[in-house]
XYZ file of C-alpha atoms in Angstrom:
617
model
C -0.286 -0.017 -0.170
C 1.359 3.549 -0.910
C 1.718 6.403 1.587
C -0.473 9.710 1.189
C 0.838 12.575 -0.174
C 1.204 15.952 1.395
C -2.253 16.929 2.198
C -3.738 20.690 3.666
C -4.282 19.695 7.296
C -0.942 18.054 7.937
C 1.257 19.238 11.027
C 4.722 19.239 9.086
C 6.634 18.476 12.341
C 5.138 15.357 13.141
C 4.908 14.214 9.584
C 8.612 14.595 9.777
C 9.518 12.877 12.413
C 6.820 10.012 11.099
C 9.091 9.724 8.030
C 11.611 9.545 9.684
C 11.082 6.755 12.438
C 9.251 4.466 10.335
C 11.893 4.186 8.391
C 15.188 3.387 10.871
C 12.910 0.839 12.354
C 11.505 -0.635 9.354
C 15.907 -1.013 7.152
C 16.895 -2.152 11.220
C 14.244 -4.908 10.993
C 14.836 -5.797 7.966
C 18.975 -6.289 8.144
C 18.159 -8.273 10.894
C 15.580 -10.540 9.472
C 17.203 -11.265 5.483
C 20.830 -10.927 6.578
C 21.758 -10.461 3.140
C 20.200 -13.939 2.907
C 19.830 -13.985 -1.389
C 23.621 -14.701 -1.344
C 22.705 -18.192 -0.564
C 19.834 -18.919 -3.023
C 19.798 -21.519 -5.405
C 18.827 -20.593 -9.279
C 15.154 -22.240 -8.721
C 15.066 -19.409 -6.489
C 16.602 -16.889 -8.401
C 13.741 -17.784 -11.341
C 11.252 -17.355 -8.625
C 12.473 -14.345 -7.312
C 12.506 -12.562 -10.494
C 9.245 -14.242 -11.794
C 7.265 -12.713 -8.116
C 8.855 -9.132 -8.421
C 7.356 -9.155 -11.769
C 3.834 -9.820 -10.903
C 4.548 -7.356 -7.815
C 5.028 -5.176 -10.447
C 2.238 -5.294 -12.490
C 0.199 -5.526 -10.114
C 1.529 -2.144 -8.459
C 0.812 -0.558 -11.740
C -2.529 -1.009 -11.137
C -2.762 0.941 -8.049
C -6.034 2.153 -6.992
C -7.292 4.894 -4.616
C -9.014 4.162 -1.530
C -10.055 6.120 1.165
C -9.231 7.326 3.391
C -8.794 10.914 0.554
C -5.194 9.996 -1.150
C -4.953 6.523 0.210
C -3.554 3.730 -2.263
C -4.088 0.172 -2.831
C -3.173 -2.426 -4.678
C -2.852 -5.913 -4.464
C 0.869 -6.576 -4.054
C 0.072 -7.914 -0.685
C -1.246 -11.293 -1.697
C 2.616 -11.509 -2.952
C 4.584 -10.677 -0.063
C 2.269 -13.113 1.866
C 2.299 -16.052 -0.348
C 6.127 -15.710 0.129
C 5.957 -15.766 3.851
C 3.802 -19.294 3.651
C 6.043 -21.075 1.074
C 9.310 -19.258 1.207
C 9.586 -17.274 4.462
C 9.955 -14.151 5.851
C 13.405 -13.416 4.158
C 12.626 -14.508 0.640
C 9.805 -12.097 1.142
C 11.688 -9.065 2.501
C 14.260 -9.673 -0.845
C 11.387 -9.276 -3.289
C 10.242 -6.261 -1.349
C 13.836 -4.474 -1.635
C 14.617 -5.446 -5.280
C 10.889 -4.151 -6.072
C 11.609 -1.240 -4.291
C 14.384 -0.370 -6.393
C 13.126 -1.104 -9.709
C 10.214 1.342 -8.429
C 12.650 3.906 -7.892
C 15.025 3.806 -10.708
C 11.422 3.365 -13.492
C 9.476 6.070 -11.582
C 11.672 8.923 -10.349
C 9.373 11.397 -9.915
C 8.430 9.869 -6.457
C 10.854 11.022 -4.173
C 13.158 8.827 -2.933
C 11.644 8.923 0.493
C 8.172 8.083 -0.055
C 9.381 4.695 -1.849
C 11.581 4.202 1.512
C 8.574 4.630 3.911
C 6.375 2.717 1.693
C 9.218 -0.189 1.512
C 9.334 0.289 5.955
C 5.794 -0.287 6.099
C 5.792 -3.508 4.294
C 8.885 -4.604 6.091
C 7.342 -4.521 9.525
C 4.015 -6.021 8.082
C 6.006 -8.639 6.198
C 8.395 -9.776 9.719
C 4.666 -8.821 11.625
C 3.576 -11.724 10.177
C 5.940 -13.853 9.765
C 6.663 -14.345 13.821
C 3.382 -14.835 14.433
C 2.737 -17.519 11.590
C 5.895 -19.683 13.255
C 4.789 -18.674 16.714
C 1.500 -20.837 16.127
C 2.999 -23.347 14.555
C 2.477 -22.551 10.714
C 5.595 -24.311 8.812
C 7.003 -22.564 5.575
C 6.089 -24.331 2.480
C 2.638 -25.899 0.608
C -0.401 -24.408 1.945
C -1.472 -27.383 4.330
C -4.849 -26.853 6.020
C -4.135 -28.567 9.931
C -2.074 -24.772 9.452
C -4.962 -23.471 9.028
C -5.277 -21.417 12.165
C -2.037 -20.349 11.523
C -2.790 -18.473 8.197
C -5.751 -16.616 9.996
C -3.203 -15.170 13.001
C -0.669 -14.438 10.111
C -3.050 -12.814 8.360
C -4.759 -10.583 10.437
C -1.326 -9.593 11.970
C -0.414 -8.131 8.751
C -3.727 -6.661 8.178
C -2.854 -5.307 11.885
C 0.194 -3.619 11.461
C -1.149 -1.853 8.393
C -4.142 -0.649 9.082
C -1.759 0.547 13.008
C 0.387 2.537 10.950
C -1.628 4.221 8.120
C -4.223 5.083 11.152
C -0.993 6.716 13.298
C -0.649 8.836 10.396
C -4.053 9.693 9.310
C -3.824 11.403 13.513
C -1.401 13.546 11.758
C -2.585 14.007 8.763
C -6.746 14.545 9.642
C -5.755 15.834 13.737
C -8.317 13.433 14.972
C -8.108 10.869 17.221
C -7.054 7.530 16.600
C -10.527 6.005 16.723
C -11.640 8.590 14.106
C -9.130 7.277 11.926
C -9.743 3.556 12.040
C -13.670 3.781 11.576
C -13.430 5.483 8.409
C -10.789 3.143 7.558
C -12.648 0.176 8.326
C -16.180 1.867 7.039
C -14.802 1.678 3.644
C -11.989 -0.120 2.429
C -12.391 -3.832 4.646
C -13.947 -5.392 1.945
C -10.547 -4.780 -0.370
C -8.096 -5.777 2.444
C -10.137 -9.002 3.315
C -9.716 -9.730 -0.719
C -6.366 -8.801 -0.812
C -5.431 -11.551 2.143
C -7.846 -13.816 1.067
C -6.049 -14.233 -2.766
C -2.683 -14.704 -1.153
C -4.023 -17.969 0.264
C -4.713 -18.466 -3.097
C -1.586 -17.792 -4.616
C 0.542 -19.919 -2.594
C -1.824 -22.901 -3.476
C -1.147 -22.112 -7.208
C 2.458 -21.336 -7.275
C 2.605 -25.157 -5.355
C 0.086 -26.647 -7.146
C 1.063 -25.246 -11.185
C 4.191 -23.441 -10.794
C 4.705 -20.620 -13.458
C 1.117 -21.141 -14.955
C -0.624 -21.172 -11.342
C 1.159 -17.934 -10.857
C 0.340 -16.784 -14.423
C -3.524 -17.030 -13.942
C -3.141 -14.990 -10.227
C -1.982 -12.317 -12.134
C -4.858 -12.613 -14.679
C -7.445 -12.634 -11.752
C -5.770 -10.112 -9.804
C -5.269 -7.730 -12.554
C -9.064 -7.397 -13.106
C -10.219 -7.408 -9.678
C -7.972 -4.412 -9.347
C -9.562 -2.625 -12.207
C -12.301 -3.559 -10.419
C -12.182 -2.819 -7.705
C -10.199 0.822 -9.346
C -13.723 1.628 -11.281
C -15.633 0.912 -8.204
C -14.260 3.366 -5.908
C -13.483 5.776 -8.422
C -17.558 5.977 -8.988
C -17.827 6.255 -5.246
C -14.940 9.190 -5.068
C -16.838 11.304 -7.553
C -20.685 10.918 -5.868
C -18.869 11.846 -2.574
C -17.750 14.924 -4.063
C -21.157 15.416 -5.102
C -22.137 15.040 -1.907
C -20.043 17.655 0.553
C -19.498 19.807 -2.819
C -20.973 23.465 -4.285
C -20.775 22.133 -8.256
C -20.901 26.462 -8.247
C -18.025 26.740 -6.817
C -15.712 24.036 -5.547
C -16.094 24.612 -1.884
C -18.144 22.472 0.431
C -21.612 22.923 0.241
C -23.495 23.897 3.229
C -24.564 20.802 4.438
C -20.998 19.374 4.529
C -20.269 23.184 6.312
C -22.772 22.697 8.946
C -21.110 19.288 9.635
C -17.746 20.035 10.011
C -18.744 23.072 12.540
C -20.136 20.207 14.782
C -17.505 18.882 15.055
C -14.968 21.082 15.020
C -16.765 22.628 18.338
C -16.525 19.623 19.773
C -12.690 19.272 19.123
C -12.472 22.606 20.380
C -13.888 21.939 23.696
C -12.133 19.082 24.258
C -8.436 20.079 23.394
C -9.576 23.532 24.906
C -7.977 25.651 21.771
C -9.312 28.581 19.408
C -11.639 28.356 16.635
C -13.023 30.795 14.590
C -15.821 30.962 12.415
C -16.367 34.107 9.576
C -19.255 34.614 7.430
C -18.671 35.799 4.118
C -20.752 38.322 1.995
C -20.106 40.055 -1.135
C -20.352 42.983 -1.207
C -23.292 44.715 -4.259
C -23.531 41.277 -6.032
C -26.832 41.761 -7.046
C -25.984 45.157 -8.659
C -22.939 43.088 -11.016
C -26.520 40.049 -11.342
C -28.433 42.730 -12.525
C -26.182 45.010 -15.075
C -24.148 41.608 -16.252
C -26.542 38.744 -15.937
C -26.984 35.464 -13.343
C -24.620 33.360 -16.044
C -21.979 35.772 -15.525
C -22.848 36.509 -12.148
C -22.052 32.217 -11.719
C -18.541 32.965 -13.569
C -17.765 35.382 -10.931
C -19.382 33.125 -7.983
C -16.889 30.494 -9.208
C -14.070 32.573 -9.689
C -14.364 33.668 -5.684
C -14.746 30.291 -5.054
C -10.988 29.411 -6.854
C -9.863 32.864 -5.122
C -11.217 31.262 -1.576
C -9.967 27.904 -1.933
C -6.336 28.712 -3.304
C -6.487 30.837 -0.218
C -7.481 29.022 2.810
C -5.911 25.726 1.753
C -2.439 26.945 2.823
C -3.498 28.875 5.856
C -5.390 25.234 6.890
C -8.802 26.533 6.669
C -11.780 25.722 5.466
C -13.839 27.734 3.008
C -17.969 26.415 2.058
C -20.162 28.461 0.294
C -23.209 28.822 2.649
C -25.777 30.223 0.274
C -26.292 32.747 -2.740
C -23.140 34.903 -2.179
C -22.373 34.050 0.981
C -19.383 32.191 2.600
C -17.706 30.933 5.725
C -14.491 30.286 6.559
C -13.568 27.706 9.618
C -10.875 28.271 10.711
C -9.573 25.599 13.865
C -6.547 26.999 16.018
C -7.271 31.204 15.447
C -8.362 33.102 17.955
C -10.257 36.361 17.388
C -6.717 38.404 16.097
C -5.202 35.457 14.356
C -8.551 35.116 12.415
C -8.870 38.541 11.777
C -5.617 39.453 10.561
C -5.887 36.571 8.089
C -9.368 37.918 7.286
C -8.492 40.748 6.714
C -5.464 39.567 4.665
C -7.838 37.934 2.007
C -10.362 41.035 1.724
C -7.393 43.249 0.643
C -5.365 40.541 -1.963
C -9.519 40.170 -3.189
C -9.727 44.296 -3.355
C -6.174 44.148 -5.716
C -7.420 41.119 -8.172
C -9.345 41.922 -11.300
C -12.557 40.153 -12.350
C -14.567 41.145 -15.364
C -17.008 44.386 -14.446
C -16.227 44.931 -11.478
C -15.806 48.830 -12.001
C -19.522 48.644 -11.816
C -19.277 48.232 -8.272
C -18.708 51.429 -5.327
C -15.340 50.517 -4.544
C -14.433 49.710 -8.639
C -12.597 46.789 -7.280
C -14.376 42.863 -5.705
C -14.986 43.566 -2.278
C -16.616 41.185 0.625
C -17.865 42.348 3.929
C -17.139 39.802 6.627
C -18.177 38.781 10.686
C -16.667 36.887 12.720
C -16.578 34.512 15.837
C -15.361 32.611 18.661
C -15.797 29.811 19.861
C -16.351 30.033 23.360
C -17.624 27.492 26.458
C -20.917 29.139 26.445
C -21.855 28.217 23.032
C -22.941 24.534 22.250
C -24.248 23.713 19.018
C -23.812 25.704 15.985
C -26.527 27.420 15.257
C -25.134 29.736 18.177
C -21.975 30.043 16.442
C -23.452 30.934 13.379
C -25.632 33.305 14.669
C -23.053 35.339 16.161
C -20.822 35.274 12.934
C -24.019 36.698 11.260
C -24.018 39.345 13.516
C -21.006 40.145 13.368
C -21.244 40.163 9.119
C -24.495 42.846 10.442
C -22.772 44.994 11.818
C -19.761 45.325 8.993
C -21.897 45.604 6.501
C -23.312 48.424 8.264
C -20.402 50.552 8.666
C -19.850 50.371 5.026
C -19.573 47.708 3.580
C -15.349 46.039 2.522
C -14.629 45.660 6.237
C -14.358 42.580 9.002
C -15.783 43.139 12.220
C -15.400 40.952 15.114
C -18.537 39.829 17.548
C -18.307 41.787 20.308
C -14.799 44.266 19.885
C -17.737 47.550 18.508
C -17.872 50.693 20.289
C -21.441 51.753 21.492
C -21.852 53.700 18.266
C -21.767 51.284 15.403
C -23.526 49.357 18.552
C -26.406 51.676 18.550
C -29.483 50.233 18.313
C -33.039 51.377 18.868
C -34.826 48.785 20.815
C -37.565 50.500 22.492
C -39.450 48.861 19.277
C -38.414 45.867 20.510
C -39.077 45.746 24.368
C -43.075 47.130 22.710
C -43.048 43.779 20.505
C -42.462 41.757 23.490
C -43.915 43.771 26.049
C -47.324 43.039 23.465
C -46.896 38.747 24.167
C -46.127 39.113 27.542
C -49.616 40.791 27.863
C -51.774 37.522 27.480
C -49.825 36.902 30.984
C -52.441 39.491 32.175
C -55.289 36.946 32.011
C -53.246 33.728 32.878
C -51.052 35.251 35.602
C -50.634 39.092 35.900
C -47.943 37.623 39.095
C -45.538 36.338 35.906
C -46.225 39.574 33.893
C -45.552 42.109 36.602
C -42.227 39.501 37.502
C -40.834 40.130 33.894
C -40.725 43.626 33.916
C -39.006 44.004 36.837
C -36.780 42.135 36.119
C -36.506 43.586 32.820
C -35.596 46.854 34.836
C -33.056 45.197 37.113
C -31.148 44.353 33.809
C -31.545 47.125 32.478
C -29.234 48.456 35.714
C -27.028 45.683 35.873
C -26.493 46.254 32.303
C -25.421 49.580 33.067
C -23.116 47.886 36.475
C -21.251 45.290 33.621
C -20.398 47.953 31.713
C -21.715 45.965 28.919
C -21.868 47.234 24.695
C -25.286 47.908 23.434
C -25.098 44.626 21.858
C -24.717 42.805 24.454
C -26.672 45.112 26.297
C -29.527 44.588 24.315
C -29.963 40.980 24.490
C -29.447 40.843 28.325
C -32.343 43.317 28.490
C -34.798 41.880 25.717
C -33.588 38.152 27.600
C -34.218 39.188 30.841
C -37.551 40.694 29.691
C -38.687 37.535 27.834
C -36.843 34.728 29.930
C -40.231 33.415 31.173
C -42.356 33.200 27.774
C -42.330 29.872 27.938
C -45.482 29.678 30.637
C -47.883 30.398 28.636
C -47.662 26.984 27.279
C -48.172 25.737 31.164
C -51.902 25.055 32.528
C -53.637 28.094 34.241
C -54.658 25.486 37.439
C -50.831 24.631 37.890
C -49.492 28.204 37.227
C -51.936 29.499 39.810
C -52.009 27.047 42.433
C -52.085 28.259 45.870
C -50.878 25.236 47.003
C -47.557 23.191 46.957
C -47.162 22.195 43.867
C -47.202 17.874 43.011
C -43.532 16.325 41.598
C -45.923 16.387 38.664
C -46.860 19.633 38.466
C -43.362 20.546 39.379
C -41.878 18.486 36.128
C -44.752 20.333 33.716
C -43.192 23.266 35.083
C -39.969 22.875 35.086
C -40.874 22.524 30.765
C -41.476 25.771 30.538
C -37.523 26.652 29.356
C -37.564 24.417 26.666
C -41.328 25.252 25.247
C -40.400 29.794 26.211
C -37.512 28.529 23.399
C -39.375 27.023 21.240
C -41.806 30.209 21.402
C -38.665 32.049 20.819
C -37.815 29.933 17.834
C -40.475 30.873 15.730
C -39.513 34.337 15.305
C -36.572 35.115 14.028
C -36.063 38.687 16.120
C -35.933 36.293 19.154
C -33.565 33.721 18.289
C -30.758 35.213 19.765
C -32.454 35.459 23.160
C -32.634 32.076 22.765
C -30.208 31.519 25.802
C -32.152 33.482 27.943
C -35.089 31.897 28.085
C -33.757 28.464 27.912
C -30.605 28.539 30.434
C -31.880 31.265 33.151
C -32.820 28.260 35.841
C -29.207 26.258 35.195
C -27.477 26.420 38.378
C -23.299 27.079 38.818
C -22.897 23.814 40.459
C -24.766 21.883 37.748
C -27.180 20.902 39.115
C -30.307 23.244 37.555
C -31.972 22.086 34.452
C -32.356 21.741 31.547
C -28.987 20.592 30.275
C -27.249 20.596 34.045
C -24.686 22.540 32.163
C -22.329 24.155 34.657
C -20.215 27.094 35.679
C -18.711 28.388 32.131
C -20.557 26.421 30.210
C -23.398 28.804 30.910
C -23.256 31.913 29.311
C -21.806 34.953 31.574
C -24.921 37.151 31.396
C -27.581 33.720 31.780
C -25.494 33.755 35.113
C -26.081 36.936 35.718
C -30.193 36.981 35.498
C -30.525 33.884 37.238
C -29.780 35.754 39.894
C -31.535 38.652 38.813
C -34.629 36.703 38.432
C -33.956 34.345 41.793
C -33.557 37.540 44.147
C -36.692 38.882 42.742
C -38.900 35.675 42.995
C -37.220 35.495 46.613
C -38.275 39.109 47.545
C -42.022 39.197 45.655
C -44.893 37.790 47.386
C -46.079 34.519 46.098
C -48.472 32.160 46.883
C -46.636 29.355 47.607
C -43.376 30.621 49.392
C -42.668 33.209 52.044
C -41.895 36.551 51.349
C -37.944 37.939 51.687
C -36.767 41.209 52.823
C -34.298 42.342 50.971
C -31.778 41.848 53.393
C -32.754 38.329 53.632
C -32.962 37.829 49.659
C -29.096 38.952 49.834
C -28.412 36.711 52.611
C -30.066 33.940 50.378
C -28.043 34.479 47.209
C -24.470 34.819 49.853
C -25.122 31.707 50.959
C -26.435 30.057 47.491
C -23.442 31.376 45.867
C -20.558 29.196 44.724
C -24.001 26.615 44.537
C -26.762 28.151 42.579
C -25.025 31.099 41.854
C -21.425 32.223 40.407
C -20.040 33.938 43.423
C -18.624 36.742 41.359
C -21.862 38.473 40.090
C -23.469 37.939 43.238
C -21.589 40.309 44.886
C -21.971 42.419 41.871
C -25.672 42.058 42.174
C -24.368 42.709 45.820
C -23.026 45.522 45.672
C -25.499 47.075 42.673
C -28.753 46.432 45.620
C -26.720 48.206 48.976
C -26.358 50.795 46.640
C -29.705 51.334 45.407
C -31.699 50.888 49.316
C -29.255 53.454 50.498
C -30.482 55.831 48.049
C -33.629 54.603 48.701
C -33.157 54.785 52.341
C -35.925 52.080 53.004
C -35.892 48.371 51.788
C -38.929 47.836 49.809
C -40.340 44.712 48.461
C -40.041 45.160 44.952
C -40.658 47.738 42.252
C -44.387 48.835 41.467
C -45.727 48.284 38.250
């Protein structure tokens, strides 16, 4: 089996170590096992050596490509294993060495070190299978039925060594775990490998019983089989390519991007590494389409796809077409600063790249606007990260296009948003509580006012202030789905009724997701009953897994509930509520945020010069 060609996601240092260690081990083992055994060959041995080398070269000529991408397979392993069974490991290694020399002389385009690595891998597989073959009672010579267990064990070891060596290479190449590499390996090509190993037994039988004629018959059979596998996997690769690639631009498509983003978020969290996502929108693309027509617009998209691929591949980042004139660039290992630098460099290079008709653009050149979001502990799925990058893209457009904006890095002016209308819209929905549960409506308004004040204490930027305040206002919207009898029950709730009440966070999430304006408020609705120690609901998130402002909302929500008259609990004074917050700091509440809120409340109480039971509405 030939090793992989260089791929874009490879870590060069790890690759060099791999290609240094494997040849050293392989050559050492070869010298120890072979010990110039060919010097003692008889004429018949030499004839068979050349014949089997010829068979190996023919089979190597019919190499076909297998998944994972770039991995090559030929039936030559059948020849090496047949040599192990009939002549022993030293003879098989001689065939392998002579094949290496001829291939290196014939195909000088392939670097010698690649052939050397392949040779070393074969040496390790041949030696390993030979050792276990002898250790399990196998006897060198014609195939014997009583040695069937030894043959099976030898084939298994040969296959296992091959899989592990290739698997470790893919751990380096794909930056994945060994399990993931082997899972992909087994899923697609197990049948091919089994066919190759079984053919080794067939070759051993044919050589033992029919000599050269048997070898010729084997070569003919293996050649046809190799051709069939080549056609099969060519078709497989074409179908796989169409399934994950956008045909217009040649980049990965939307579906592949979403799956990859999920995977990369999990990897980033597990390894505690940075991950950045850029959303890119081609400026004034509609104007170009209207001016030159959709066919020319499609040509521009193809040009941009090739531009992004050319620039992104060497940087080890992944470009995809998100839809229309929007693209994404996923940047594993990139923090905000590095991501911004890369996207800005990309933007400037595109500005300097000519394409027919760019004169009609306002800036007289191709340009894009981009928004960047960085993965955080409180981002749990791809939708959240895409939404943050999309918001950043919106602000980049708002600043005049041909601009790059990182989420959360803007000034007050660029985040200037009049959210009074949003507040009125949400209040209209909350007024449904007036006929169902007026207390919940009043509670939401009080929490909203606390959030307005705390946004100043926390020094929030306008965009965070907006989502925090609106999230506080709408956080209990899911209670509209709770039956009236449970919501207004005067006695203590039963366990079943309490489970119903707890579901309001999930119901609220579903309500918010139906309205595009409310989607960004989902975390406040869904997570305001999570606990700092992980004992909350619905997910049991803890610590930094819960967004910081959601942790703040939990404190505000709980404090207002404690200090406001409720039918099923004793109302606490502000002082008692503050004491309760301190008691639960570190368990239910974020201790740092608790102190910030308490400081705010104590200052407010001093200003009022008297405790109050809550805000009047």
